[in-house]
Coordinates of C-alpha atoms in Angstrom, one line a residue:
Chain A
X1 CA 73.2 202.0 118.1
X2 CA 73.1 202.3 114.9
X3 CA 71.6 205.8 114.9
X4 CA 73.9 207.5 116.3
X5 CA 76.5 206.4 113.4
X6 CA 73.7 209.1 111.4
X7 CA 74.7 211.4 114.1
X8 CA 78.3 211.0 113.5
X9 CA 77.6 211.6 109.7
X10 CA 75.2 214.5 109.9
X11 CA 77.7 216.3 112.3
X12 CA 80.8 215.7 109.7
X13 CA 78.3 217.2 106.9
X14 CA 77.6 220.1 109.4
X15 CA 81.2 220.7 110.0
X16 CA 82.7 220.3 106.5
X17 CA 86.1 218.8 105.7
X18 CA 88.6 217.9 108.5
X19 CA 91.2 218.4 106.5
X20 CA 93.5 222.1 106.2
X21 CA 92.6 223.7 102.8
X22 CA 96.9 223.6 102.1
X23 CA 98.6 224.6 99.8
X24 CA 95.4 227.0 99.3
X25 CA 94.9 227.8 102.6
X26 CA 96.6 228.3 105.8
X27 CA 97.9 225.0 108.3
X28 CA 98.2 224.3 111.7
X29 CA 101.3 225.4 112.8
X30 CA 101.6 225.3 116.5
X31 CA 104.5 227.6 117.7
X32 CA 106.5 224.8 119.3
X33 CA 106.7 222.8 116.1
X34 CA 110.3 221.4 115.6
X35 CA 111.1 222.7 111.9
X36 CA 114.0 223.8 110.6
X37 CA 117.1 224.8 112.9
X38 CA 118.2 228.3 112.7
X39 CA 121.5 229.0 114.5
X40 CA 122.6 232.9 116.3
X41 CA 126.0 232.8 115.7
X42 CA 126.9 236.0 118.3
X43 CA 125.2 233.7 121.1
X44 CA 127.4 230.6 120.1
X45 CA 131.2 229.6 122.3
X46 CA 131.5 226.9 119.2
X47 CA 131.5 224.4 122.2
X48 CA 130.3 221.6 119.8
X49 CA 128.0 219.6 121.8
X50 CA 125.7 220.4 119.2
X51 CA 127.7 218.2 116.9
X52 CA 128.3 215.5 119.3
X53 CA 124.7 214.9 120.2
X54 CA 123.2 215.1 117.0
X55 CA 121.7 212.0 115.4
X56 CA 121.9 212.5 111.9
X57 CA 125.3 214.0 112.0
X58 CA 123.5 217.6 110.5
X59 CA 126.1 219.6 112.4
X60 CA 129.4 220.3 110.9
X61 CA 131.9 223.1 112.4
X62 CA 134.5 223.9 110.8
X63 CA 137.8 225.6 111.5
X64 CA 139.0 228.4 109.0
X65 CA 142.7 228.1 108.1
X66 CA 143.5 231.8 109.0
X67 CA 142.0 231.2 112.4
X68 CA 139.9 233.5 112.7
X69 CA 136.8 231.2 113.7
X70 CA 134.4 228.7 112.6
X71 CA 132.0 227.9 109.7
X72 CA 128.5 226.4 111.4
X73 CA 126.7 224.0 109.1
X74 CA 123.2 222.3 109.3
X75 CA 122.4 220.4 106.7
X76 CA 118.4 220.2 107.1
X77 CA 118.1 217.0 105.0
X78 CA 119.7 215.3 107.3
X79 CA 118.1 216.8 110.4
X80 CA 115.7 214.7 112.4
X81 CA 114.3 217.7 114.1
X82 CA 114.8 216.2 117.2
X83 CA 115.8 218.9 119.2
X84 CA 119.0 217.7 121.2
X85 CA 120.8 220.0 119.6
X86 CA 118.7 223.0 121.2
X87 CA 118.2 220.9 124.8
X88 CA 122.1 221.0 125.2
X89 CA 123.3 224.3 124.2
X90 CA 124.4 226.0 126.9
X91 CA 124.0 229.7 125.8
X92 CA 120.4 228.9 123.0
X93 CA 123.0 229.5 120.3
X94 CA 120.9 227.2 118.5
X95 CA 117.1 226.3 117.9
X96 CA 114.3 225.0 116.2
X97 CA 112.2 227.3 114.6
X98 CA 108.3 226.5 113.4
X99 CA 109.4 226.7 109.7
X100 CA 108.7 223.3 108.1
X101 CA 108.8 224.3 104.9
X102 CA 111.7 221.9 103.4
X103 CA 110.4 221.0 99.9
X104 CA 112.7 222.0 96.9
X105 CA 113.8 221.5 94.0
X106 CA 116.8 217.9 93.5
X107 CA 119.4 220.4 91.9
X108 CA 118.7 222.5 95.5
X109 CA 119.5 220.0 97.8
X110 CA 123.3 220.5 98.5
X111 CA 121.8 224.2 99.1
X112 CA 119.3 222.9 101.5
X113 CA 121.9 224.0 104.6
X114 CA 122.1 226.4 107.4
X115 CA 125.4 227.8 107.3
X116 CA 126.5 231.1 110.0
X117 CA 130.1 232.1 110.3
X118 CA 131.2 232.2 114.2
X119 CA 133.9 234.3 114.8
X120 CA 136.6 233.9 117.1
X121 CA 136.5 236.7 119.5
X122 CA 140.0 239.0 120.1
X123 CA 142.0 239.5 122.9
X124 CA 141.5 243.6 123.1
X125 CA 145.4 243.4 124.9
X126 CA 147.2 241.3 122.8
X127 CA 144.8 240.6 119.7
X128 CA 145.3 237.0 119.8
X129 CA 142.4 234.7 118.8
X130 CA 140.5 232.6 121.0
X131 CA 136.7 231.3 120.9
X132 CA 133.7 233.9 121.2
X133 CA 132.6 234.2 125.1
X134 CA 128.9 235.2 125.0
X135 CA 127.4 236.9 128.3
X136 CA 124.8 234.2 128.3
X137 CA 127.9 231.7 129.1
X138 CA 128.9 233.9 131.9
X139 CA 125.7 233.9 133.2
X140 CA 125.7 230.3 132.7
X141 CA 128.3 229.3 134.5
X142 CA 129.3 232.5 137.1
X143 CA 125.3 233.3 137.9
X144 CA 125.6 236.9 138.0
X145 CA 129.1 237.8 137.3
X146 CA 130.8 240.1 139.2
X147 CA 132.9 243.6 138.6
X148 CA 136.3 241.7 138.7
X149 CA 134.9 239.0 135.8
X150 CA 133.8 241.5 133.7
X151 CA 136.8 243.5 133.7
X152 CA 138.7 240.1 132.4
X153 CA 136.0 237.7 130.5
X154 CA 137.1 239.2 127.3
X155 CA 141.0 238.6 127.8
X156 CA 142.9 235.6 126.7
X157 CA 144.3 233.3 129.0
X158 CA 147.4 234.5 129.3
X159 CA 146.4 238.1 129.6
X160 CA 143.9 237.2 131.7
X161 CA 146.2 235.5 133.9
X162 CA 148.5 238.4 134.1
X163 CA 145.6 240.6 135.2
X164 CA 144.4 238.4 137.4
X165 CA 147.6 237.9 139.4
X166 CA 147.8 242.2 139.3
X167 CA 144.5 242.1 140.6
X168 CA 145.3 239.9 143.5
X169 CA 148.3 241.6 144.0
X170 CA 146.8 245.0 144.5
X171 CA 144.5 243.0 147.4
X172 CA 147.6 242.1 149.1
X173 CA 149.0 245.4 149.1
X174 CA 146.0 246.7 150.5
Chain B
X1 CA 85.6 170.1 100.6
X2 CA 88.0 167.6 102.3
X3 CA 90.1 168.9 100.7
X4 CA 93.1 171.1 102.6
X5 CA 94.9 174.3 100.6
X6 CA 97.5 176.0 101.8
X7 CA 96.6 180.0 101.0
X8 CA 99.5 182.5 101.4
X9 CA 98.2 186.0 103.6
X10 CA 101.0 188.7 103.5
X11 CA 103.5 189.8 103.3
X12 CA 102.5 193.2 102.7
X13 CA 99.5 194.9 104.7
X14 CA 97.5 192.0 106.4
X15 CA 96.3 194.5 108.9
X16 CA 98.8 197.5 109.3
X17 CA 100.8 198.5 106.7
X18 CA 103.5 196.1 107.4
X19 CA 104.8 193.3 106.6
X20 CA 104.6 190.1 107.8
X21 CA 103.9 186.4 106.1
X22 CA 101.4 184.0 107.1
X23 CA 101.3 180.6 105.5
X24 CA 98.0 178.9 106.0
X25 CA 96.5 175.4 105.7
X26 CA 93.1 175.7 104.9
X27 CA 90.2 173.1 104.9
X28 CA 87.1 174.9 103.3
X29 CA 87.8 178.5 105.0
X30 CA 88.2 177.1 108.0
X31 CA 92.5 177.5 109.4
X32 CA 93.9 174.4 109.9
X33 CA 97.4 176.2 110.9
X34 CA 99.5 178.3 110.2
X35 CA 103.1 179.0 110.0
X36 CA 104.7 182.6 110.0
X37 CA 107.7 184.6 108.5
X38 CA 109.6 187.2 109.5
X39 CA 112.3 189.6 108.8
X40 CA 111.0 191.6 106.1
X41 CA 111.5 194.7 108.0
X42 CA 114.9 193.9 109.2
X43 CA 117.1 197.8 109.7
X44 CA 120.1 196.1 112.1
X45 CA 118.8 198.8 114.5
X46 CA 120.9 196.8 117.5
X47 CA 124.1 197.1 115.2
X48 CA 123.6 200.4 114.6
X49 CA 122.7 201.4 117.9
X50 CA 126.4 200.5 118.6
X51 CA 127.9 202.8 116.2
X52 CA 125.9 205.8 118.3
X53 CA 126.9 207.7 121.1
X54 CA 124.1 207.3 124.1
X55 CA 122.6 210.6 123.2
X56 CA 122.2 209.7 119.4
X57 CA 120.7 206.7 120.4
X58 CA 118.0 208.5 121.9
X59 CA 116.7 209.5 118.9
X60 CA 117.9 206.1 116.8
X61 CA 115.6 204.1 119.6
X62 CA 112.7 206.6 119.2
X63 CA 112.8 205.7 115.1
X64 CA 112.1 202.0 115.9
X65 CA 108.6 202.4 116.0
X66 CA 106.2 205.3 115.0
X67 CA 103.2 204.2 117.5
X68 CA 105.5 203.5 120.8
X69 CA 108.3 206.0 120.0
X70 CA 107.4 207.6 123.4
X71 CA 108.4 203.8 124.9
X72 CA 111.2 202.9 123.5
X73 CA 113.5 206.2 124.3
X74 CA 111.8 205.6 127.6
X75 CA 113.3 202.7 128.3
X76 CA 116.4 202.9 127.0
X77 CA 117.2 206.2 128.5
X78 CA 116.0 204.5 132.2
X79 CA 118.5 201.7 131.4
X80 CA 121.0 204.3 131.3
X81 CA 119.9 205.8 133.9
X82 CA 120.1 202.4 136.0
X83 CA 123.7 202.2 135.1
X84 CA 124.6 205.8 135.7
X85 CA 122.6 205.9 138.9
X86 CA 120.9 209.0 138.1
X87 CA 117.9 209.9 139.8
X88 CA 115.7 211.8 137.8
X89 CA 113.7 214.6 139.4
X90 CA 110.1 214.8 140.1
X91 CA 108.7 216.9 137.7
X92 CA 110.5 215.4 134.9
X93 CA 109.0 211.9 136.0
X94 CA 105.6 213.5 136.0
X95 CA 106.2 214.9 132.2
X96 CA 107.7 211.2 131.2
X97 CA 104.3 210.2 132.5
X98 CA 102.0 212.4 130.4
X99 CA 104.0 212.0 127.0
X100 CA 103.7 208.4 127.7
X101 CA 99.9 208.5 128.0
X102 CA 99.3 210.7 125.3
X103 CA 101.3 208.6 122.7
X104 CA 99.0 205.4 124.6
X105 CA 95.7 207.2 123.6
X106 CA 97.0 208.1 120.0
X107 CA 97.7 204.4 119.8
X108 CA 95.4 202.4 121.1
X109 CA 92.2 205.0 119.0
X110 CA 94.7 203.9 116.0
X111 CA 94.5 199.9 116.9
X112 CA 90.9 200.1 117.0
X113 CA 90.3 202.2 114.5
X114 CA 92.2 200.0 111.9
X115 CA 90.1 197.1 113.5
X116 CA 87.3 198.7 112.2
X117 CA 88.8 199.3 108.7
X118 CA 89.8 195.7 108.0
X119 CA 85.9 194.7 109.0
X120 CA 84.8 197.0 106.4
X121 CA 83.7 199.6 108.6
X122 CA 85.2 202.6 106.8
X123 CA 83.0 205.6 108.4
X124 CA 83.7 204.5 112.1
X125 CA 87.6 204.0 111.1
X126 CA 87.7 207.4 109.9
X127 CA 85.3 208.9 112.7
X128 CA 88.5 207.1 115.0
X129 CA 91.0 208.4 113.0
X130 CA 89.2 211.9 113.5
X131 CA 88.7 211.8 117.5
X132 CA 92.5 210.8 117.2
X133 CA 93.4 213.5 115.7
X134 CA 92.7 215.7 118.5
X135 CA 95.9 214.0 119.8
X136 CA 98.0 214.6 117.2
X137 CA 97.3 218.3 117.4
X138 CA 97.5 218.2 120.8
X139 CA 101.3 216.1 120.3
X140 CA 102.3 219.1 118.0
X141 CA 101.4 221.5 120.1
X142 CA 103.6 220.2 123.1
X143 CA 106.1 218.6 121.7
X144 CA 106.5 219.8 118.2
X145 CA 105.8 216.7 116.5
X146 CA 102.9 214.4 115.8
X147 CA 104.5 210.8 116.1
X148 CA 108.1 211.3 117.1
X149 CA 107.2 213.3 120.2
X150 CA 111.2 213.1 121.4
X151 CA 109.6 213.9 125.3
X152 CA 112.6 212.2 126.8
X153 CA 116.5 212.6 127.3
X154 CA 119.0 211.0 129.9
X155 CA 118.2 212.3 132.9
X156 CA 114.8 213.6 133.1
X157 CA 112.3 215.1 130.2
X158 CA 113.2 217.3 127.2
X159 CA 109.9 219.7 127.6
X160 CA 108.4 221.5 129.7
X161 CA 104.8 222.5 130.2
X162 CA 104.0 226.4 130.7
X163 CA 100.4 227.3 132.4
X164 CA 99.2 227.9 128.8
X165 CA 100.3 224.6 127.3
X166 CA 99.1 223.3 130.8
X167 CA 95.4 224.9 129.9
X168 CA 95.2 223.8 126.6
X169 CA 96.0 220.1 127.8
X170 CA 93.2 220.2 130.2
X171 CA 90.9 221.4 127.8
X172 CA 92.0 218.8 125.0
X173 CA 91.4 216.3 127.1
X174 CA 88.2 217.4 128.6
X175 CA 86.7 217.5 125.4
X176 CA 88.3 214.3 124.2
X177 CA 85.9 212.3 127.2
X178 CA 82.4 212.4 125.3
X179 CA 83.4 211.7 121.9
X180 CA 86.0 208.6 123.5
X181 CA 82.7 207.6 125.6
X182 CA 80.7 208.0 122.1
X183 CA 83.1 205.7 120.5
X184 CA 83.0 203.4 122.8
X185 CA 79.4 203.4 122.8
X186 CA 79.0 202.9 118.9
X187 CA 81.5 200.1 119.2
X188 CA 79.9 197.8 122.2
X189 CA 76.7 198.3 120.6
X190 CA 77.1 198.2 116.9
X191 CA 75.3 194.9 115.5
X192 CA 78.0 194.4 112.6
X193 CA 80.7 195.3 114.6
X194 CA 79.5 192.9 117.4
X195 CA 78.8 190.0 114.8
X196 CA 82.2 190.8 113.3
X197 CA 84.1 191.0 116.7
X198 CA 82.6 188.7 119.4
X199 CA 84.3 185.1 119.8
X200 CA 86.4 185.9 117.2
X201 CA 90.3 184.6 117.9
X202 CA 89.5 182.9 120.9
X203 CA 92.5 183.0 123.2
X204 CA 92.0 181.5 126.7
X205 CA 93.6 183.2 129.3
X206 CA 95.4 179.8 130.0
X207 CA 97.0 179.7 126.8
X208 CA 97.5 183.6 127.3
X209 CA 99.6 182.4 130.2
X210 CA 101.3 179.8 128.6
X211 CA 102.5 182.2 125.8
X212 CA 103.6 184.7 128.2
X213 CA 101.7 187.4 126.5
X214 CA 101.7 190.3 127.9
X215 CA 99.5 194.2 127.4
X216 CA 96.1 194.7 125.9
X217 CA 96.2 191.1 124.6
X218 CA 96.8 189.0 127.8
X219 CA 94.0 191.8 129.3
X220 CA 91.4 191.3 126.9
X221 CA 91.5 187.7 128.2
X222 CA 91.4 188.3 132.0
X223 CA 95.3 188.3 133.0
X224 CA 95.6 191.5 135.3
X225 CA 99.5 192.1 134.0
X226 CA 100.7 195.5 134.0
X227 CA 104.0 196.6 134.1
X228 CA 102.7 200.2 135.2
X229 CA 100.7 198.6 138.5
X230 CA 103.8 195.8 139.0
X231 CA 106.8 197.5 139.0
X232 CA 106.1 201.3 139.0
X233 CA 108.6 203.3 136.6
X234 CA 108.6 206.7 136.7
X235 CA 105.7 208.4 138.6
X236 CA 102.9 205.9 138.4
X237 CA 103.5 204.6 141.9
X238 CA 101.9 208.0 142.9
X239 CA 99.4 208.3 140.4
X240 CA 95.8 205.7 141.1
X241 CA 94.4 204.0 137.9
X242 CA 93.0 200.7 137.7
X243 CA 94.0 197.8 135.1
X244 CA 91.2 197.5 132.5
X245 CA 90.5 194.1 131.9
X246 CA 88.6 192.2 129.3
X247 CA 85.9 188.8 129.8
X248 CA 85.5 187.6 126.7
X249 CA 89.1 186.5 125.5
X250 CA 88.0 187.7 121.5
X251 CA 89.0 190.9 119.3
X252 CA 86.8 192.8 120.8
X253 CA 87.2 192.3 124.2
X254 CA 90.6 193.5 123.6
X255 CA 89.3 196.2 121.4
X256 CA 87.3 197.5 124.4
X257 CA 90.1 196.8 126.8
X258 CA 92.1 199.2 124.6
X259 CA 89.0 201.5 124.6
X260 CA 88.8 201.4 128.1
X261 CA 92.3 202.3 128.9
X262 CA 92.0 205.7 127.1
X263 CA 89.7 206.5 129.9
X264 CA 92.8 205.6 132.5
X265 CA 95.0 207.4 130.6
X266 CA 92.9 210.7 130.5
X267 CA 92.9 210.3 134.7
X268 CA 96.4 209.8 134.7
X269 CA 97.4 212.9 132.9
X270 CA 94.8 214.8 134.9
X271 CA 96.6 213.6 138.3
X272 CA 99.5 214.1 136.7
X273 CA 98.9 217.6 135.9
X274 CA 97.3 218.5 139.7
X275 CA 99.9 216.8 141.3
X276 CA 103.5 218.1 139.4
X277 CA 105.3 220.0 141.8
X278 CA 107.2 222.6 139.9
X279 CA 111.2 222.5 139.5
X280 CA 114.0 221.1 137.3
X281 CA 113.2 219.0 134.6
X282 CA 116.3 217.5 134.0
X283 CA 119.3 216.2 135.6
X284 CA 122.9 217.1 134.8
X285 CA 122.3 217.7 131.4
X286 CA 125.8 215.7 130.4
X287 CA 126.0 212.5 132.7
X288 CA 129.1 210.3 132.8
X289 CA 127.9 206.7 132.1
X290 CA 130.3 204.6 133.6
X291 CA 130.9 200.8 132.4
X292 CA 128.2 198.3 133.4
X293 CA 124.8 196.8 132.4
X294 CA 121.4 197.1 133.5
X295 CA 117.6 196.1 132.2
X296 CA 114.6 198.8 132.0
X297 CA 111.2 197.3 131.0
X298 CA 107.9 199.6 130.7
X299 CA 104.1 199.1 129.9
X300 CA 104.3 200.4 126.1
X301 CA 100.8 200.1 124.3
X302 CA 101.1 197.0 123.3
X303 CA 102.6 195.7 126.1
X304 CA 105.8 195.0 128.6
X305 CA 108.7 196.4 126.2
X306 CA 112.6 195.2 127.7
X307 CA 115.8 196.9 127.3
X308 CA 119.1 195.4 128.3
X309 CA 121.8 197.5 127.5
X310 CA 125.9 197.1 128.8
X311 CA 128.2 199.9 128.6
X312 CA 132.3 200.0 128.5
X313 CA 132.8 203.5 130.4
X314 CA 132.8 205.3 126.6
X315 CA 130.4 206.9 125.0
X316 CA 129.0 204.1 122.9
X317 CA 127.1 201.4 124.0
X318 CA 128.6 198.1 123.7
X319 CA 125.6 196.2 123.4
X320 CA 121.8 197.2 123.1
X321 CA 118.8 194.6 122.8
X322 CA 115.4 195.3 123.4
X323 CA 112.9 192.9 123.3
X324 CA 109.5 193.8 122.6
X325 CA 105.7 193.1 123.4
X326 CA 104.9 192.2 119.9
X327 CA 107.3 189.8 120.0
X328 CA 105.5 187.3 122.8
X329 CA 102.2 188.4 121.6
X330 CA 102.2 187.0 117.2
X331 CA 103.1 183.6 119.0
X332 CA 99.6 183.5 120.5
X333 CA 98.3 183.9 116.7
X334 CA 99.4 180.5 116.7
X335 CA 96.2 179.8 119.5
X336 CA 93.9 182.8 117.9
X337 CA 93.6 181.8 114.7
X338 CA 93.6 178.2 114.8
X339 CA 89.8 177.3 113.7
X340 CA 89.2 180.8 112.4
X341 CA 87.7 181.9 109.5
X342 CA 89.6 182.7 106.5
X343 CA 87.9 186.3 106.2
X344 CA 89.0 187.0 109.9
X345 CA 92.5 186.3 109.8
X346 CA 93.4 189.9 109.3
X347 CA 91.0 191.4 112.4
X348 CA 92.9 188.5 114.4
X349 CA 96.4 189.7 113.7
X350 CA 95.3 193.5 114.2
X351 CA 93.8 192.3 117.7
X352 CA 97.1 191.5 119.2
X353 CA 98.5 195.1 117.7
X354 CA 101.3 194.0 116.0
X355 CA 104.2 196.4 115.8
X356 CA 106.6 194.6 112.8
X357 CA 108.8 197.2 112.7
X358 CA 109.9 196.9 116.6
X359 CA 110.1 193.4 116.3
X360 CA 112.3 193.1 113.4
X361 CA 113.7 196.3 113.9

């Protein structure tokens, strides 16, 4: 009918624009919107499967010479937002946040990056270096970890071997 | 007025902004015939598929095309999933399901919409454009994004609905019904959209046949084909809908074939939603693809989209080819257009929905 084209119209004049008033105004920005990545670099093992699955090759880690962790990059101009990155973490190191604000400035774009510094956890025996162990990975991987993990999770391999074979030791003697 | 002209339409913007050349021999402004070009959206997507691991690809085959990017992950990730054996679990067959549906609404409002736009019927385009948008919100919402929705990964889906997000579908699509029904209304009874549509680009559902078309196109004209009804992918073996199909073989039955099937779509989310049963989402979020080759096909909007895809036991593909429903579907121009009208070339080539950049990809 053509009439109700008229009601179509006299509705949209009712309503006023469609549109969001932006830059004057607020815009919708639901809370799951896949903006820029922001990265927690306590929560992060520096696993790397960030790196591997990411499209647009955004992710860069980086070892420092004096070993004593990693530089974490994310360059958001070459972010898809796609989210893999945040679907494969295993301990939600990193994630997309609702920010979409990316415009700037063409002398600002090799600033344009996310850049966090994870560093290597140390051995509290024998102060060697060795990659961060966040509780979430424990979780992750043990469930609920028990008294006996605890009491080594923050030990280096070969420490931790050492207290594990003490450990089991004392059992025997038992 | 014997006399035959050959006209050039294209390449840019014959219906949808993109690009594709017609070469047409004219006598008066009737089509005589036409020839067409391609390849001016060429990206060597298949090359550089091959230069991605399988989850980069993921996103690289989601890129192909803004109006089925729900699809063409889709597919490729159930390929994988063919050669990997993986079984994905319920719930994250389910959410496949909706995403797919909700990107098939978005599209198909679109198709019609531009119909309407290249007849000259600006305020109905943009009233489309504006019940469409209800989508889009409803896509950023969900899945953070309002074309590239990335819903799926290997093994399952990437999302997850909470009972919020779940109420806040419901609701969308409740209130999407009356103004879709409203739509519809306006468009089967508009007297210049009906003088503009009906028996316009004839195609016969013999020569639909004959072409192998397949989706919205080979419906308008009759041909019950659905790769959703014929060989069930993800959950739509458990979910009822029936096949919309279309009498009179011109743009607008196919314009109301596409109008009807927003209607299915609403259903099937709605099942979708009362049936999920809760759990994981995902399988094993790091399969090992071993080597060997396999073929995927799903119903995208525009019709049956293929993906054949072989794999070496690496990460990296080691060859990916999709073929996809736009491709059948511009050869049945060749039968739409011939006796046309000059001045309906472009609503002709918008009926079949072409999709350039899958096609050339």
């Amino acid at each position: 009918m053509v009439l109700s084209i008229f009601k179509v119209l006299w509705n949209n004049l009712k309503q006023g624009p469609s549109t969001d008033p932006f830059p004057f105004g607020e815009t919708f920005t639901p809370a799951r919107l896949r903006g820029k990545v922001a990265v927690d670099p306590e929560a992060c093992v520096g696993c790397g499967v960030c790196a591997t699955v990411c499209a647009g090759n955004a992710i860069k880690h980086v070892e420092r010479g004096d070993g004593s962790g990693k530089d974490f990059y994310v360059w958001h101009n070459t972010c898809t937002f796609c989210g893999l990155c945040q679907h494969y973490c295993p301990t939600d190191a990193i994630r997309l946040t609702n920010n979409w604000s990316t415009a700037h400035r063409n002398e600002d774009k090799y600033k344009m990056k996310e850049h966090e510094f994870v560093a290597y956890a140390r051995c509290p025996q024998c102060d060697q270096a060795m990659p961060n162990m966040p509780h979430a990975m424990l979780d992750h991987i043990y469930g609920a970890p028990t008294e006996e993990l605890e009491a080594i999770y923050k030990l280096c391999p070969e420490c931790r071997r050492q207290k594990a074979a003490q450990q089991f030791g004392a059992q025997i003697h038992d | 007025m014997s006399n035959t002209y050959t006209i050039p339409v294209g390449p840019l913007h014959v219906a949808l902004e993109e690009p594709m050349y017609f070469q047409v021999d004219v006598k008066g402004e009737v089509v005589q015939s036409i020839e067409m070009f391609a390849g001016h959206s060429h990206r060597g997507m298949e090359s550089l598929a091959l230069e991605r691991n399988f989850f980069q690809n993921i996103v690289l085959t989601e890129r192909v095309c803004s109006l089925c990017s729900n699809n063409h992950p889709l597919t490729y990730c159930m390929a994988l999933e063919n050669i990997a054996q993986i079984q994905v679990p319920e719930r994250g067959q389910y959410l496949r399901v909706i995403a797919d549906e909700v990107k098939r609404i978005a599209s198909h409002m679109f198709n019609v919409g531009i119909g309407l736009h290249v007849i000259g019927f600006n305020t109905l385009f943009m009233h489309a454009m504006e019940v469409r948008e209800t989508m889009q919100d409803l896509k950023e919402s969900i899945w953070g994004n309002r074309m590239d929705i990335s819903a799926n990964t290997i093994g399952g889906a990437k999302y997850d609905l909470d009972d919020e997000l779940e109420a806040y579908l419901r609701k969308t699509l409740e209130e999407l019904k009356k103004p879709v029904e409203e739509f519809k209304h306006m468009y089967a009874t508009h007297p210049q959209v009906k003088a503009r549509t009906k028996d316009v680009g004839i195609l016969p559902p013999e020569a639909a046949i004959e072409y192998g078309l397949g989706g919205p196109v080979a419906r308008g004209s009759g041909i019950d084909n659905d790769v959703r009804k014929e060989t069930p992918y993800a959950a739509y073996d458990k979910l009822k809908f029936n096949v919309v199909l279309g009498e009179g073989c011109d743009v607008r039955s196919r314009a109301l074939v596409r109008l009807g099937e927003i209607f299915e779509s609403i259903s099937l989310i709605e099942q979708c939603l009362d049936q999920m049963p809760k759990g994981p989402i995902c399988c094993d979020p790091l399969p090992d693809i071993p080597a060997g080759q396999a073929v995927a096909r799903s119903e995208a909007p525009r019709g049956e989209l293929i993906y054949y895809m072989r794999t070496n036991g690496t990460m990296y593909p080691e060859r990916l080819k999709w073929r996809v429903p736009t491709y059948v579907n511009w050869e049945g121009l060749r039968v739409m257009l011939d006796k046309a009208k000059v001045a309906d070339i472009a609503l002709i080539v918008n009926s079949i929905d072409p999709c350039l950049s899958c096609t050339e990809r």
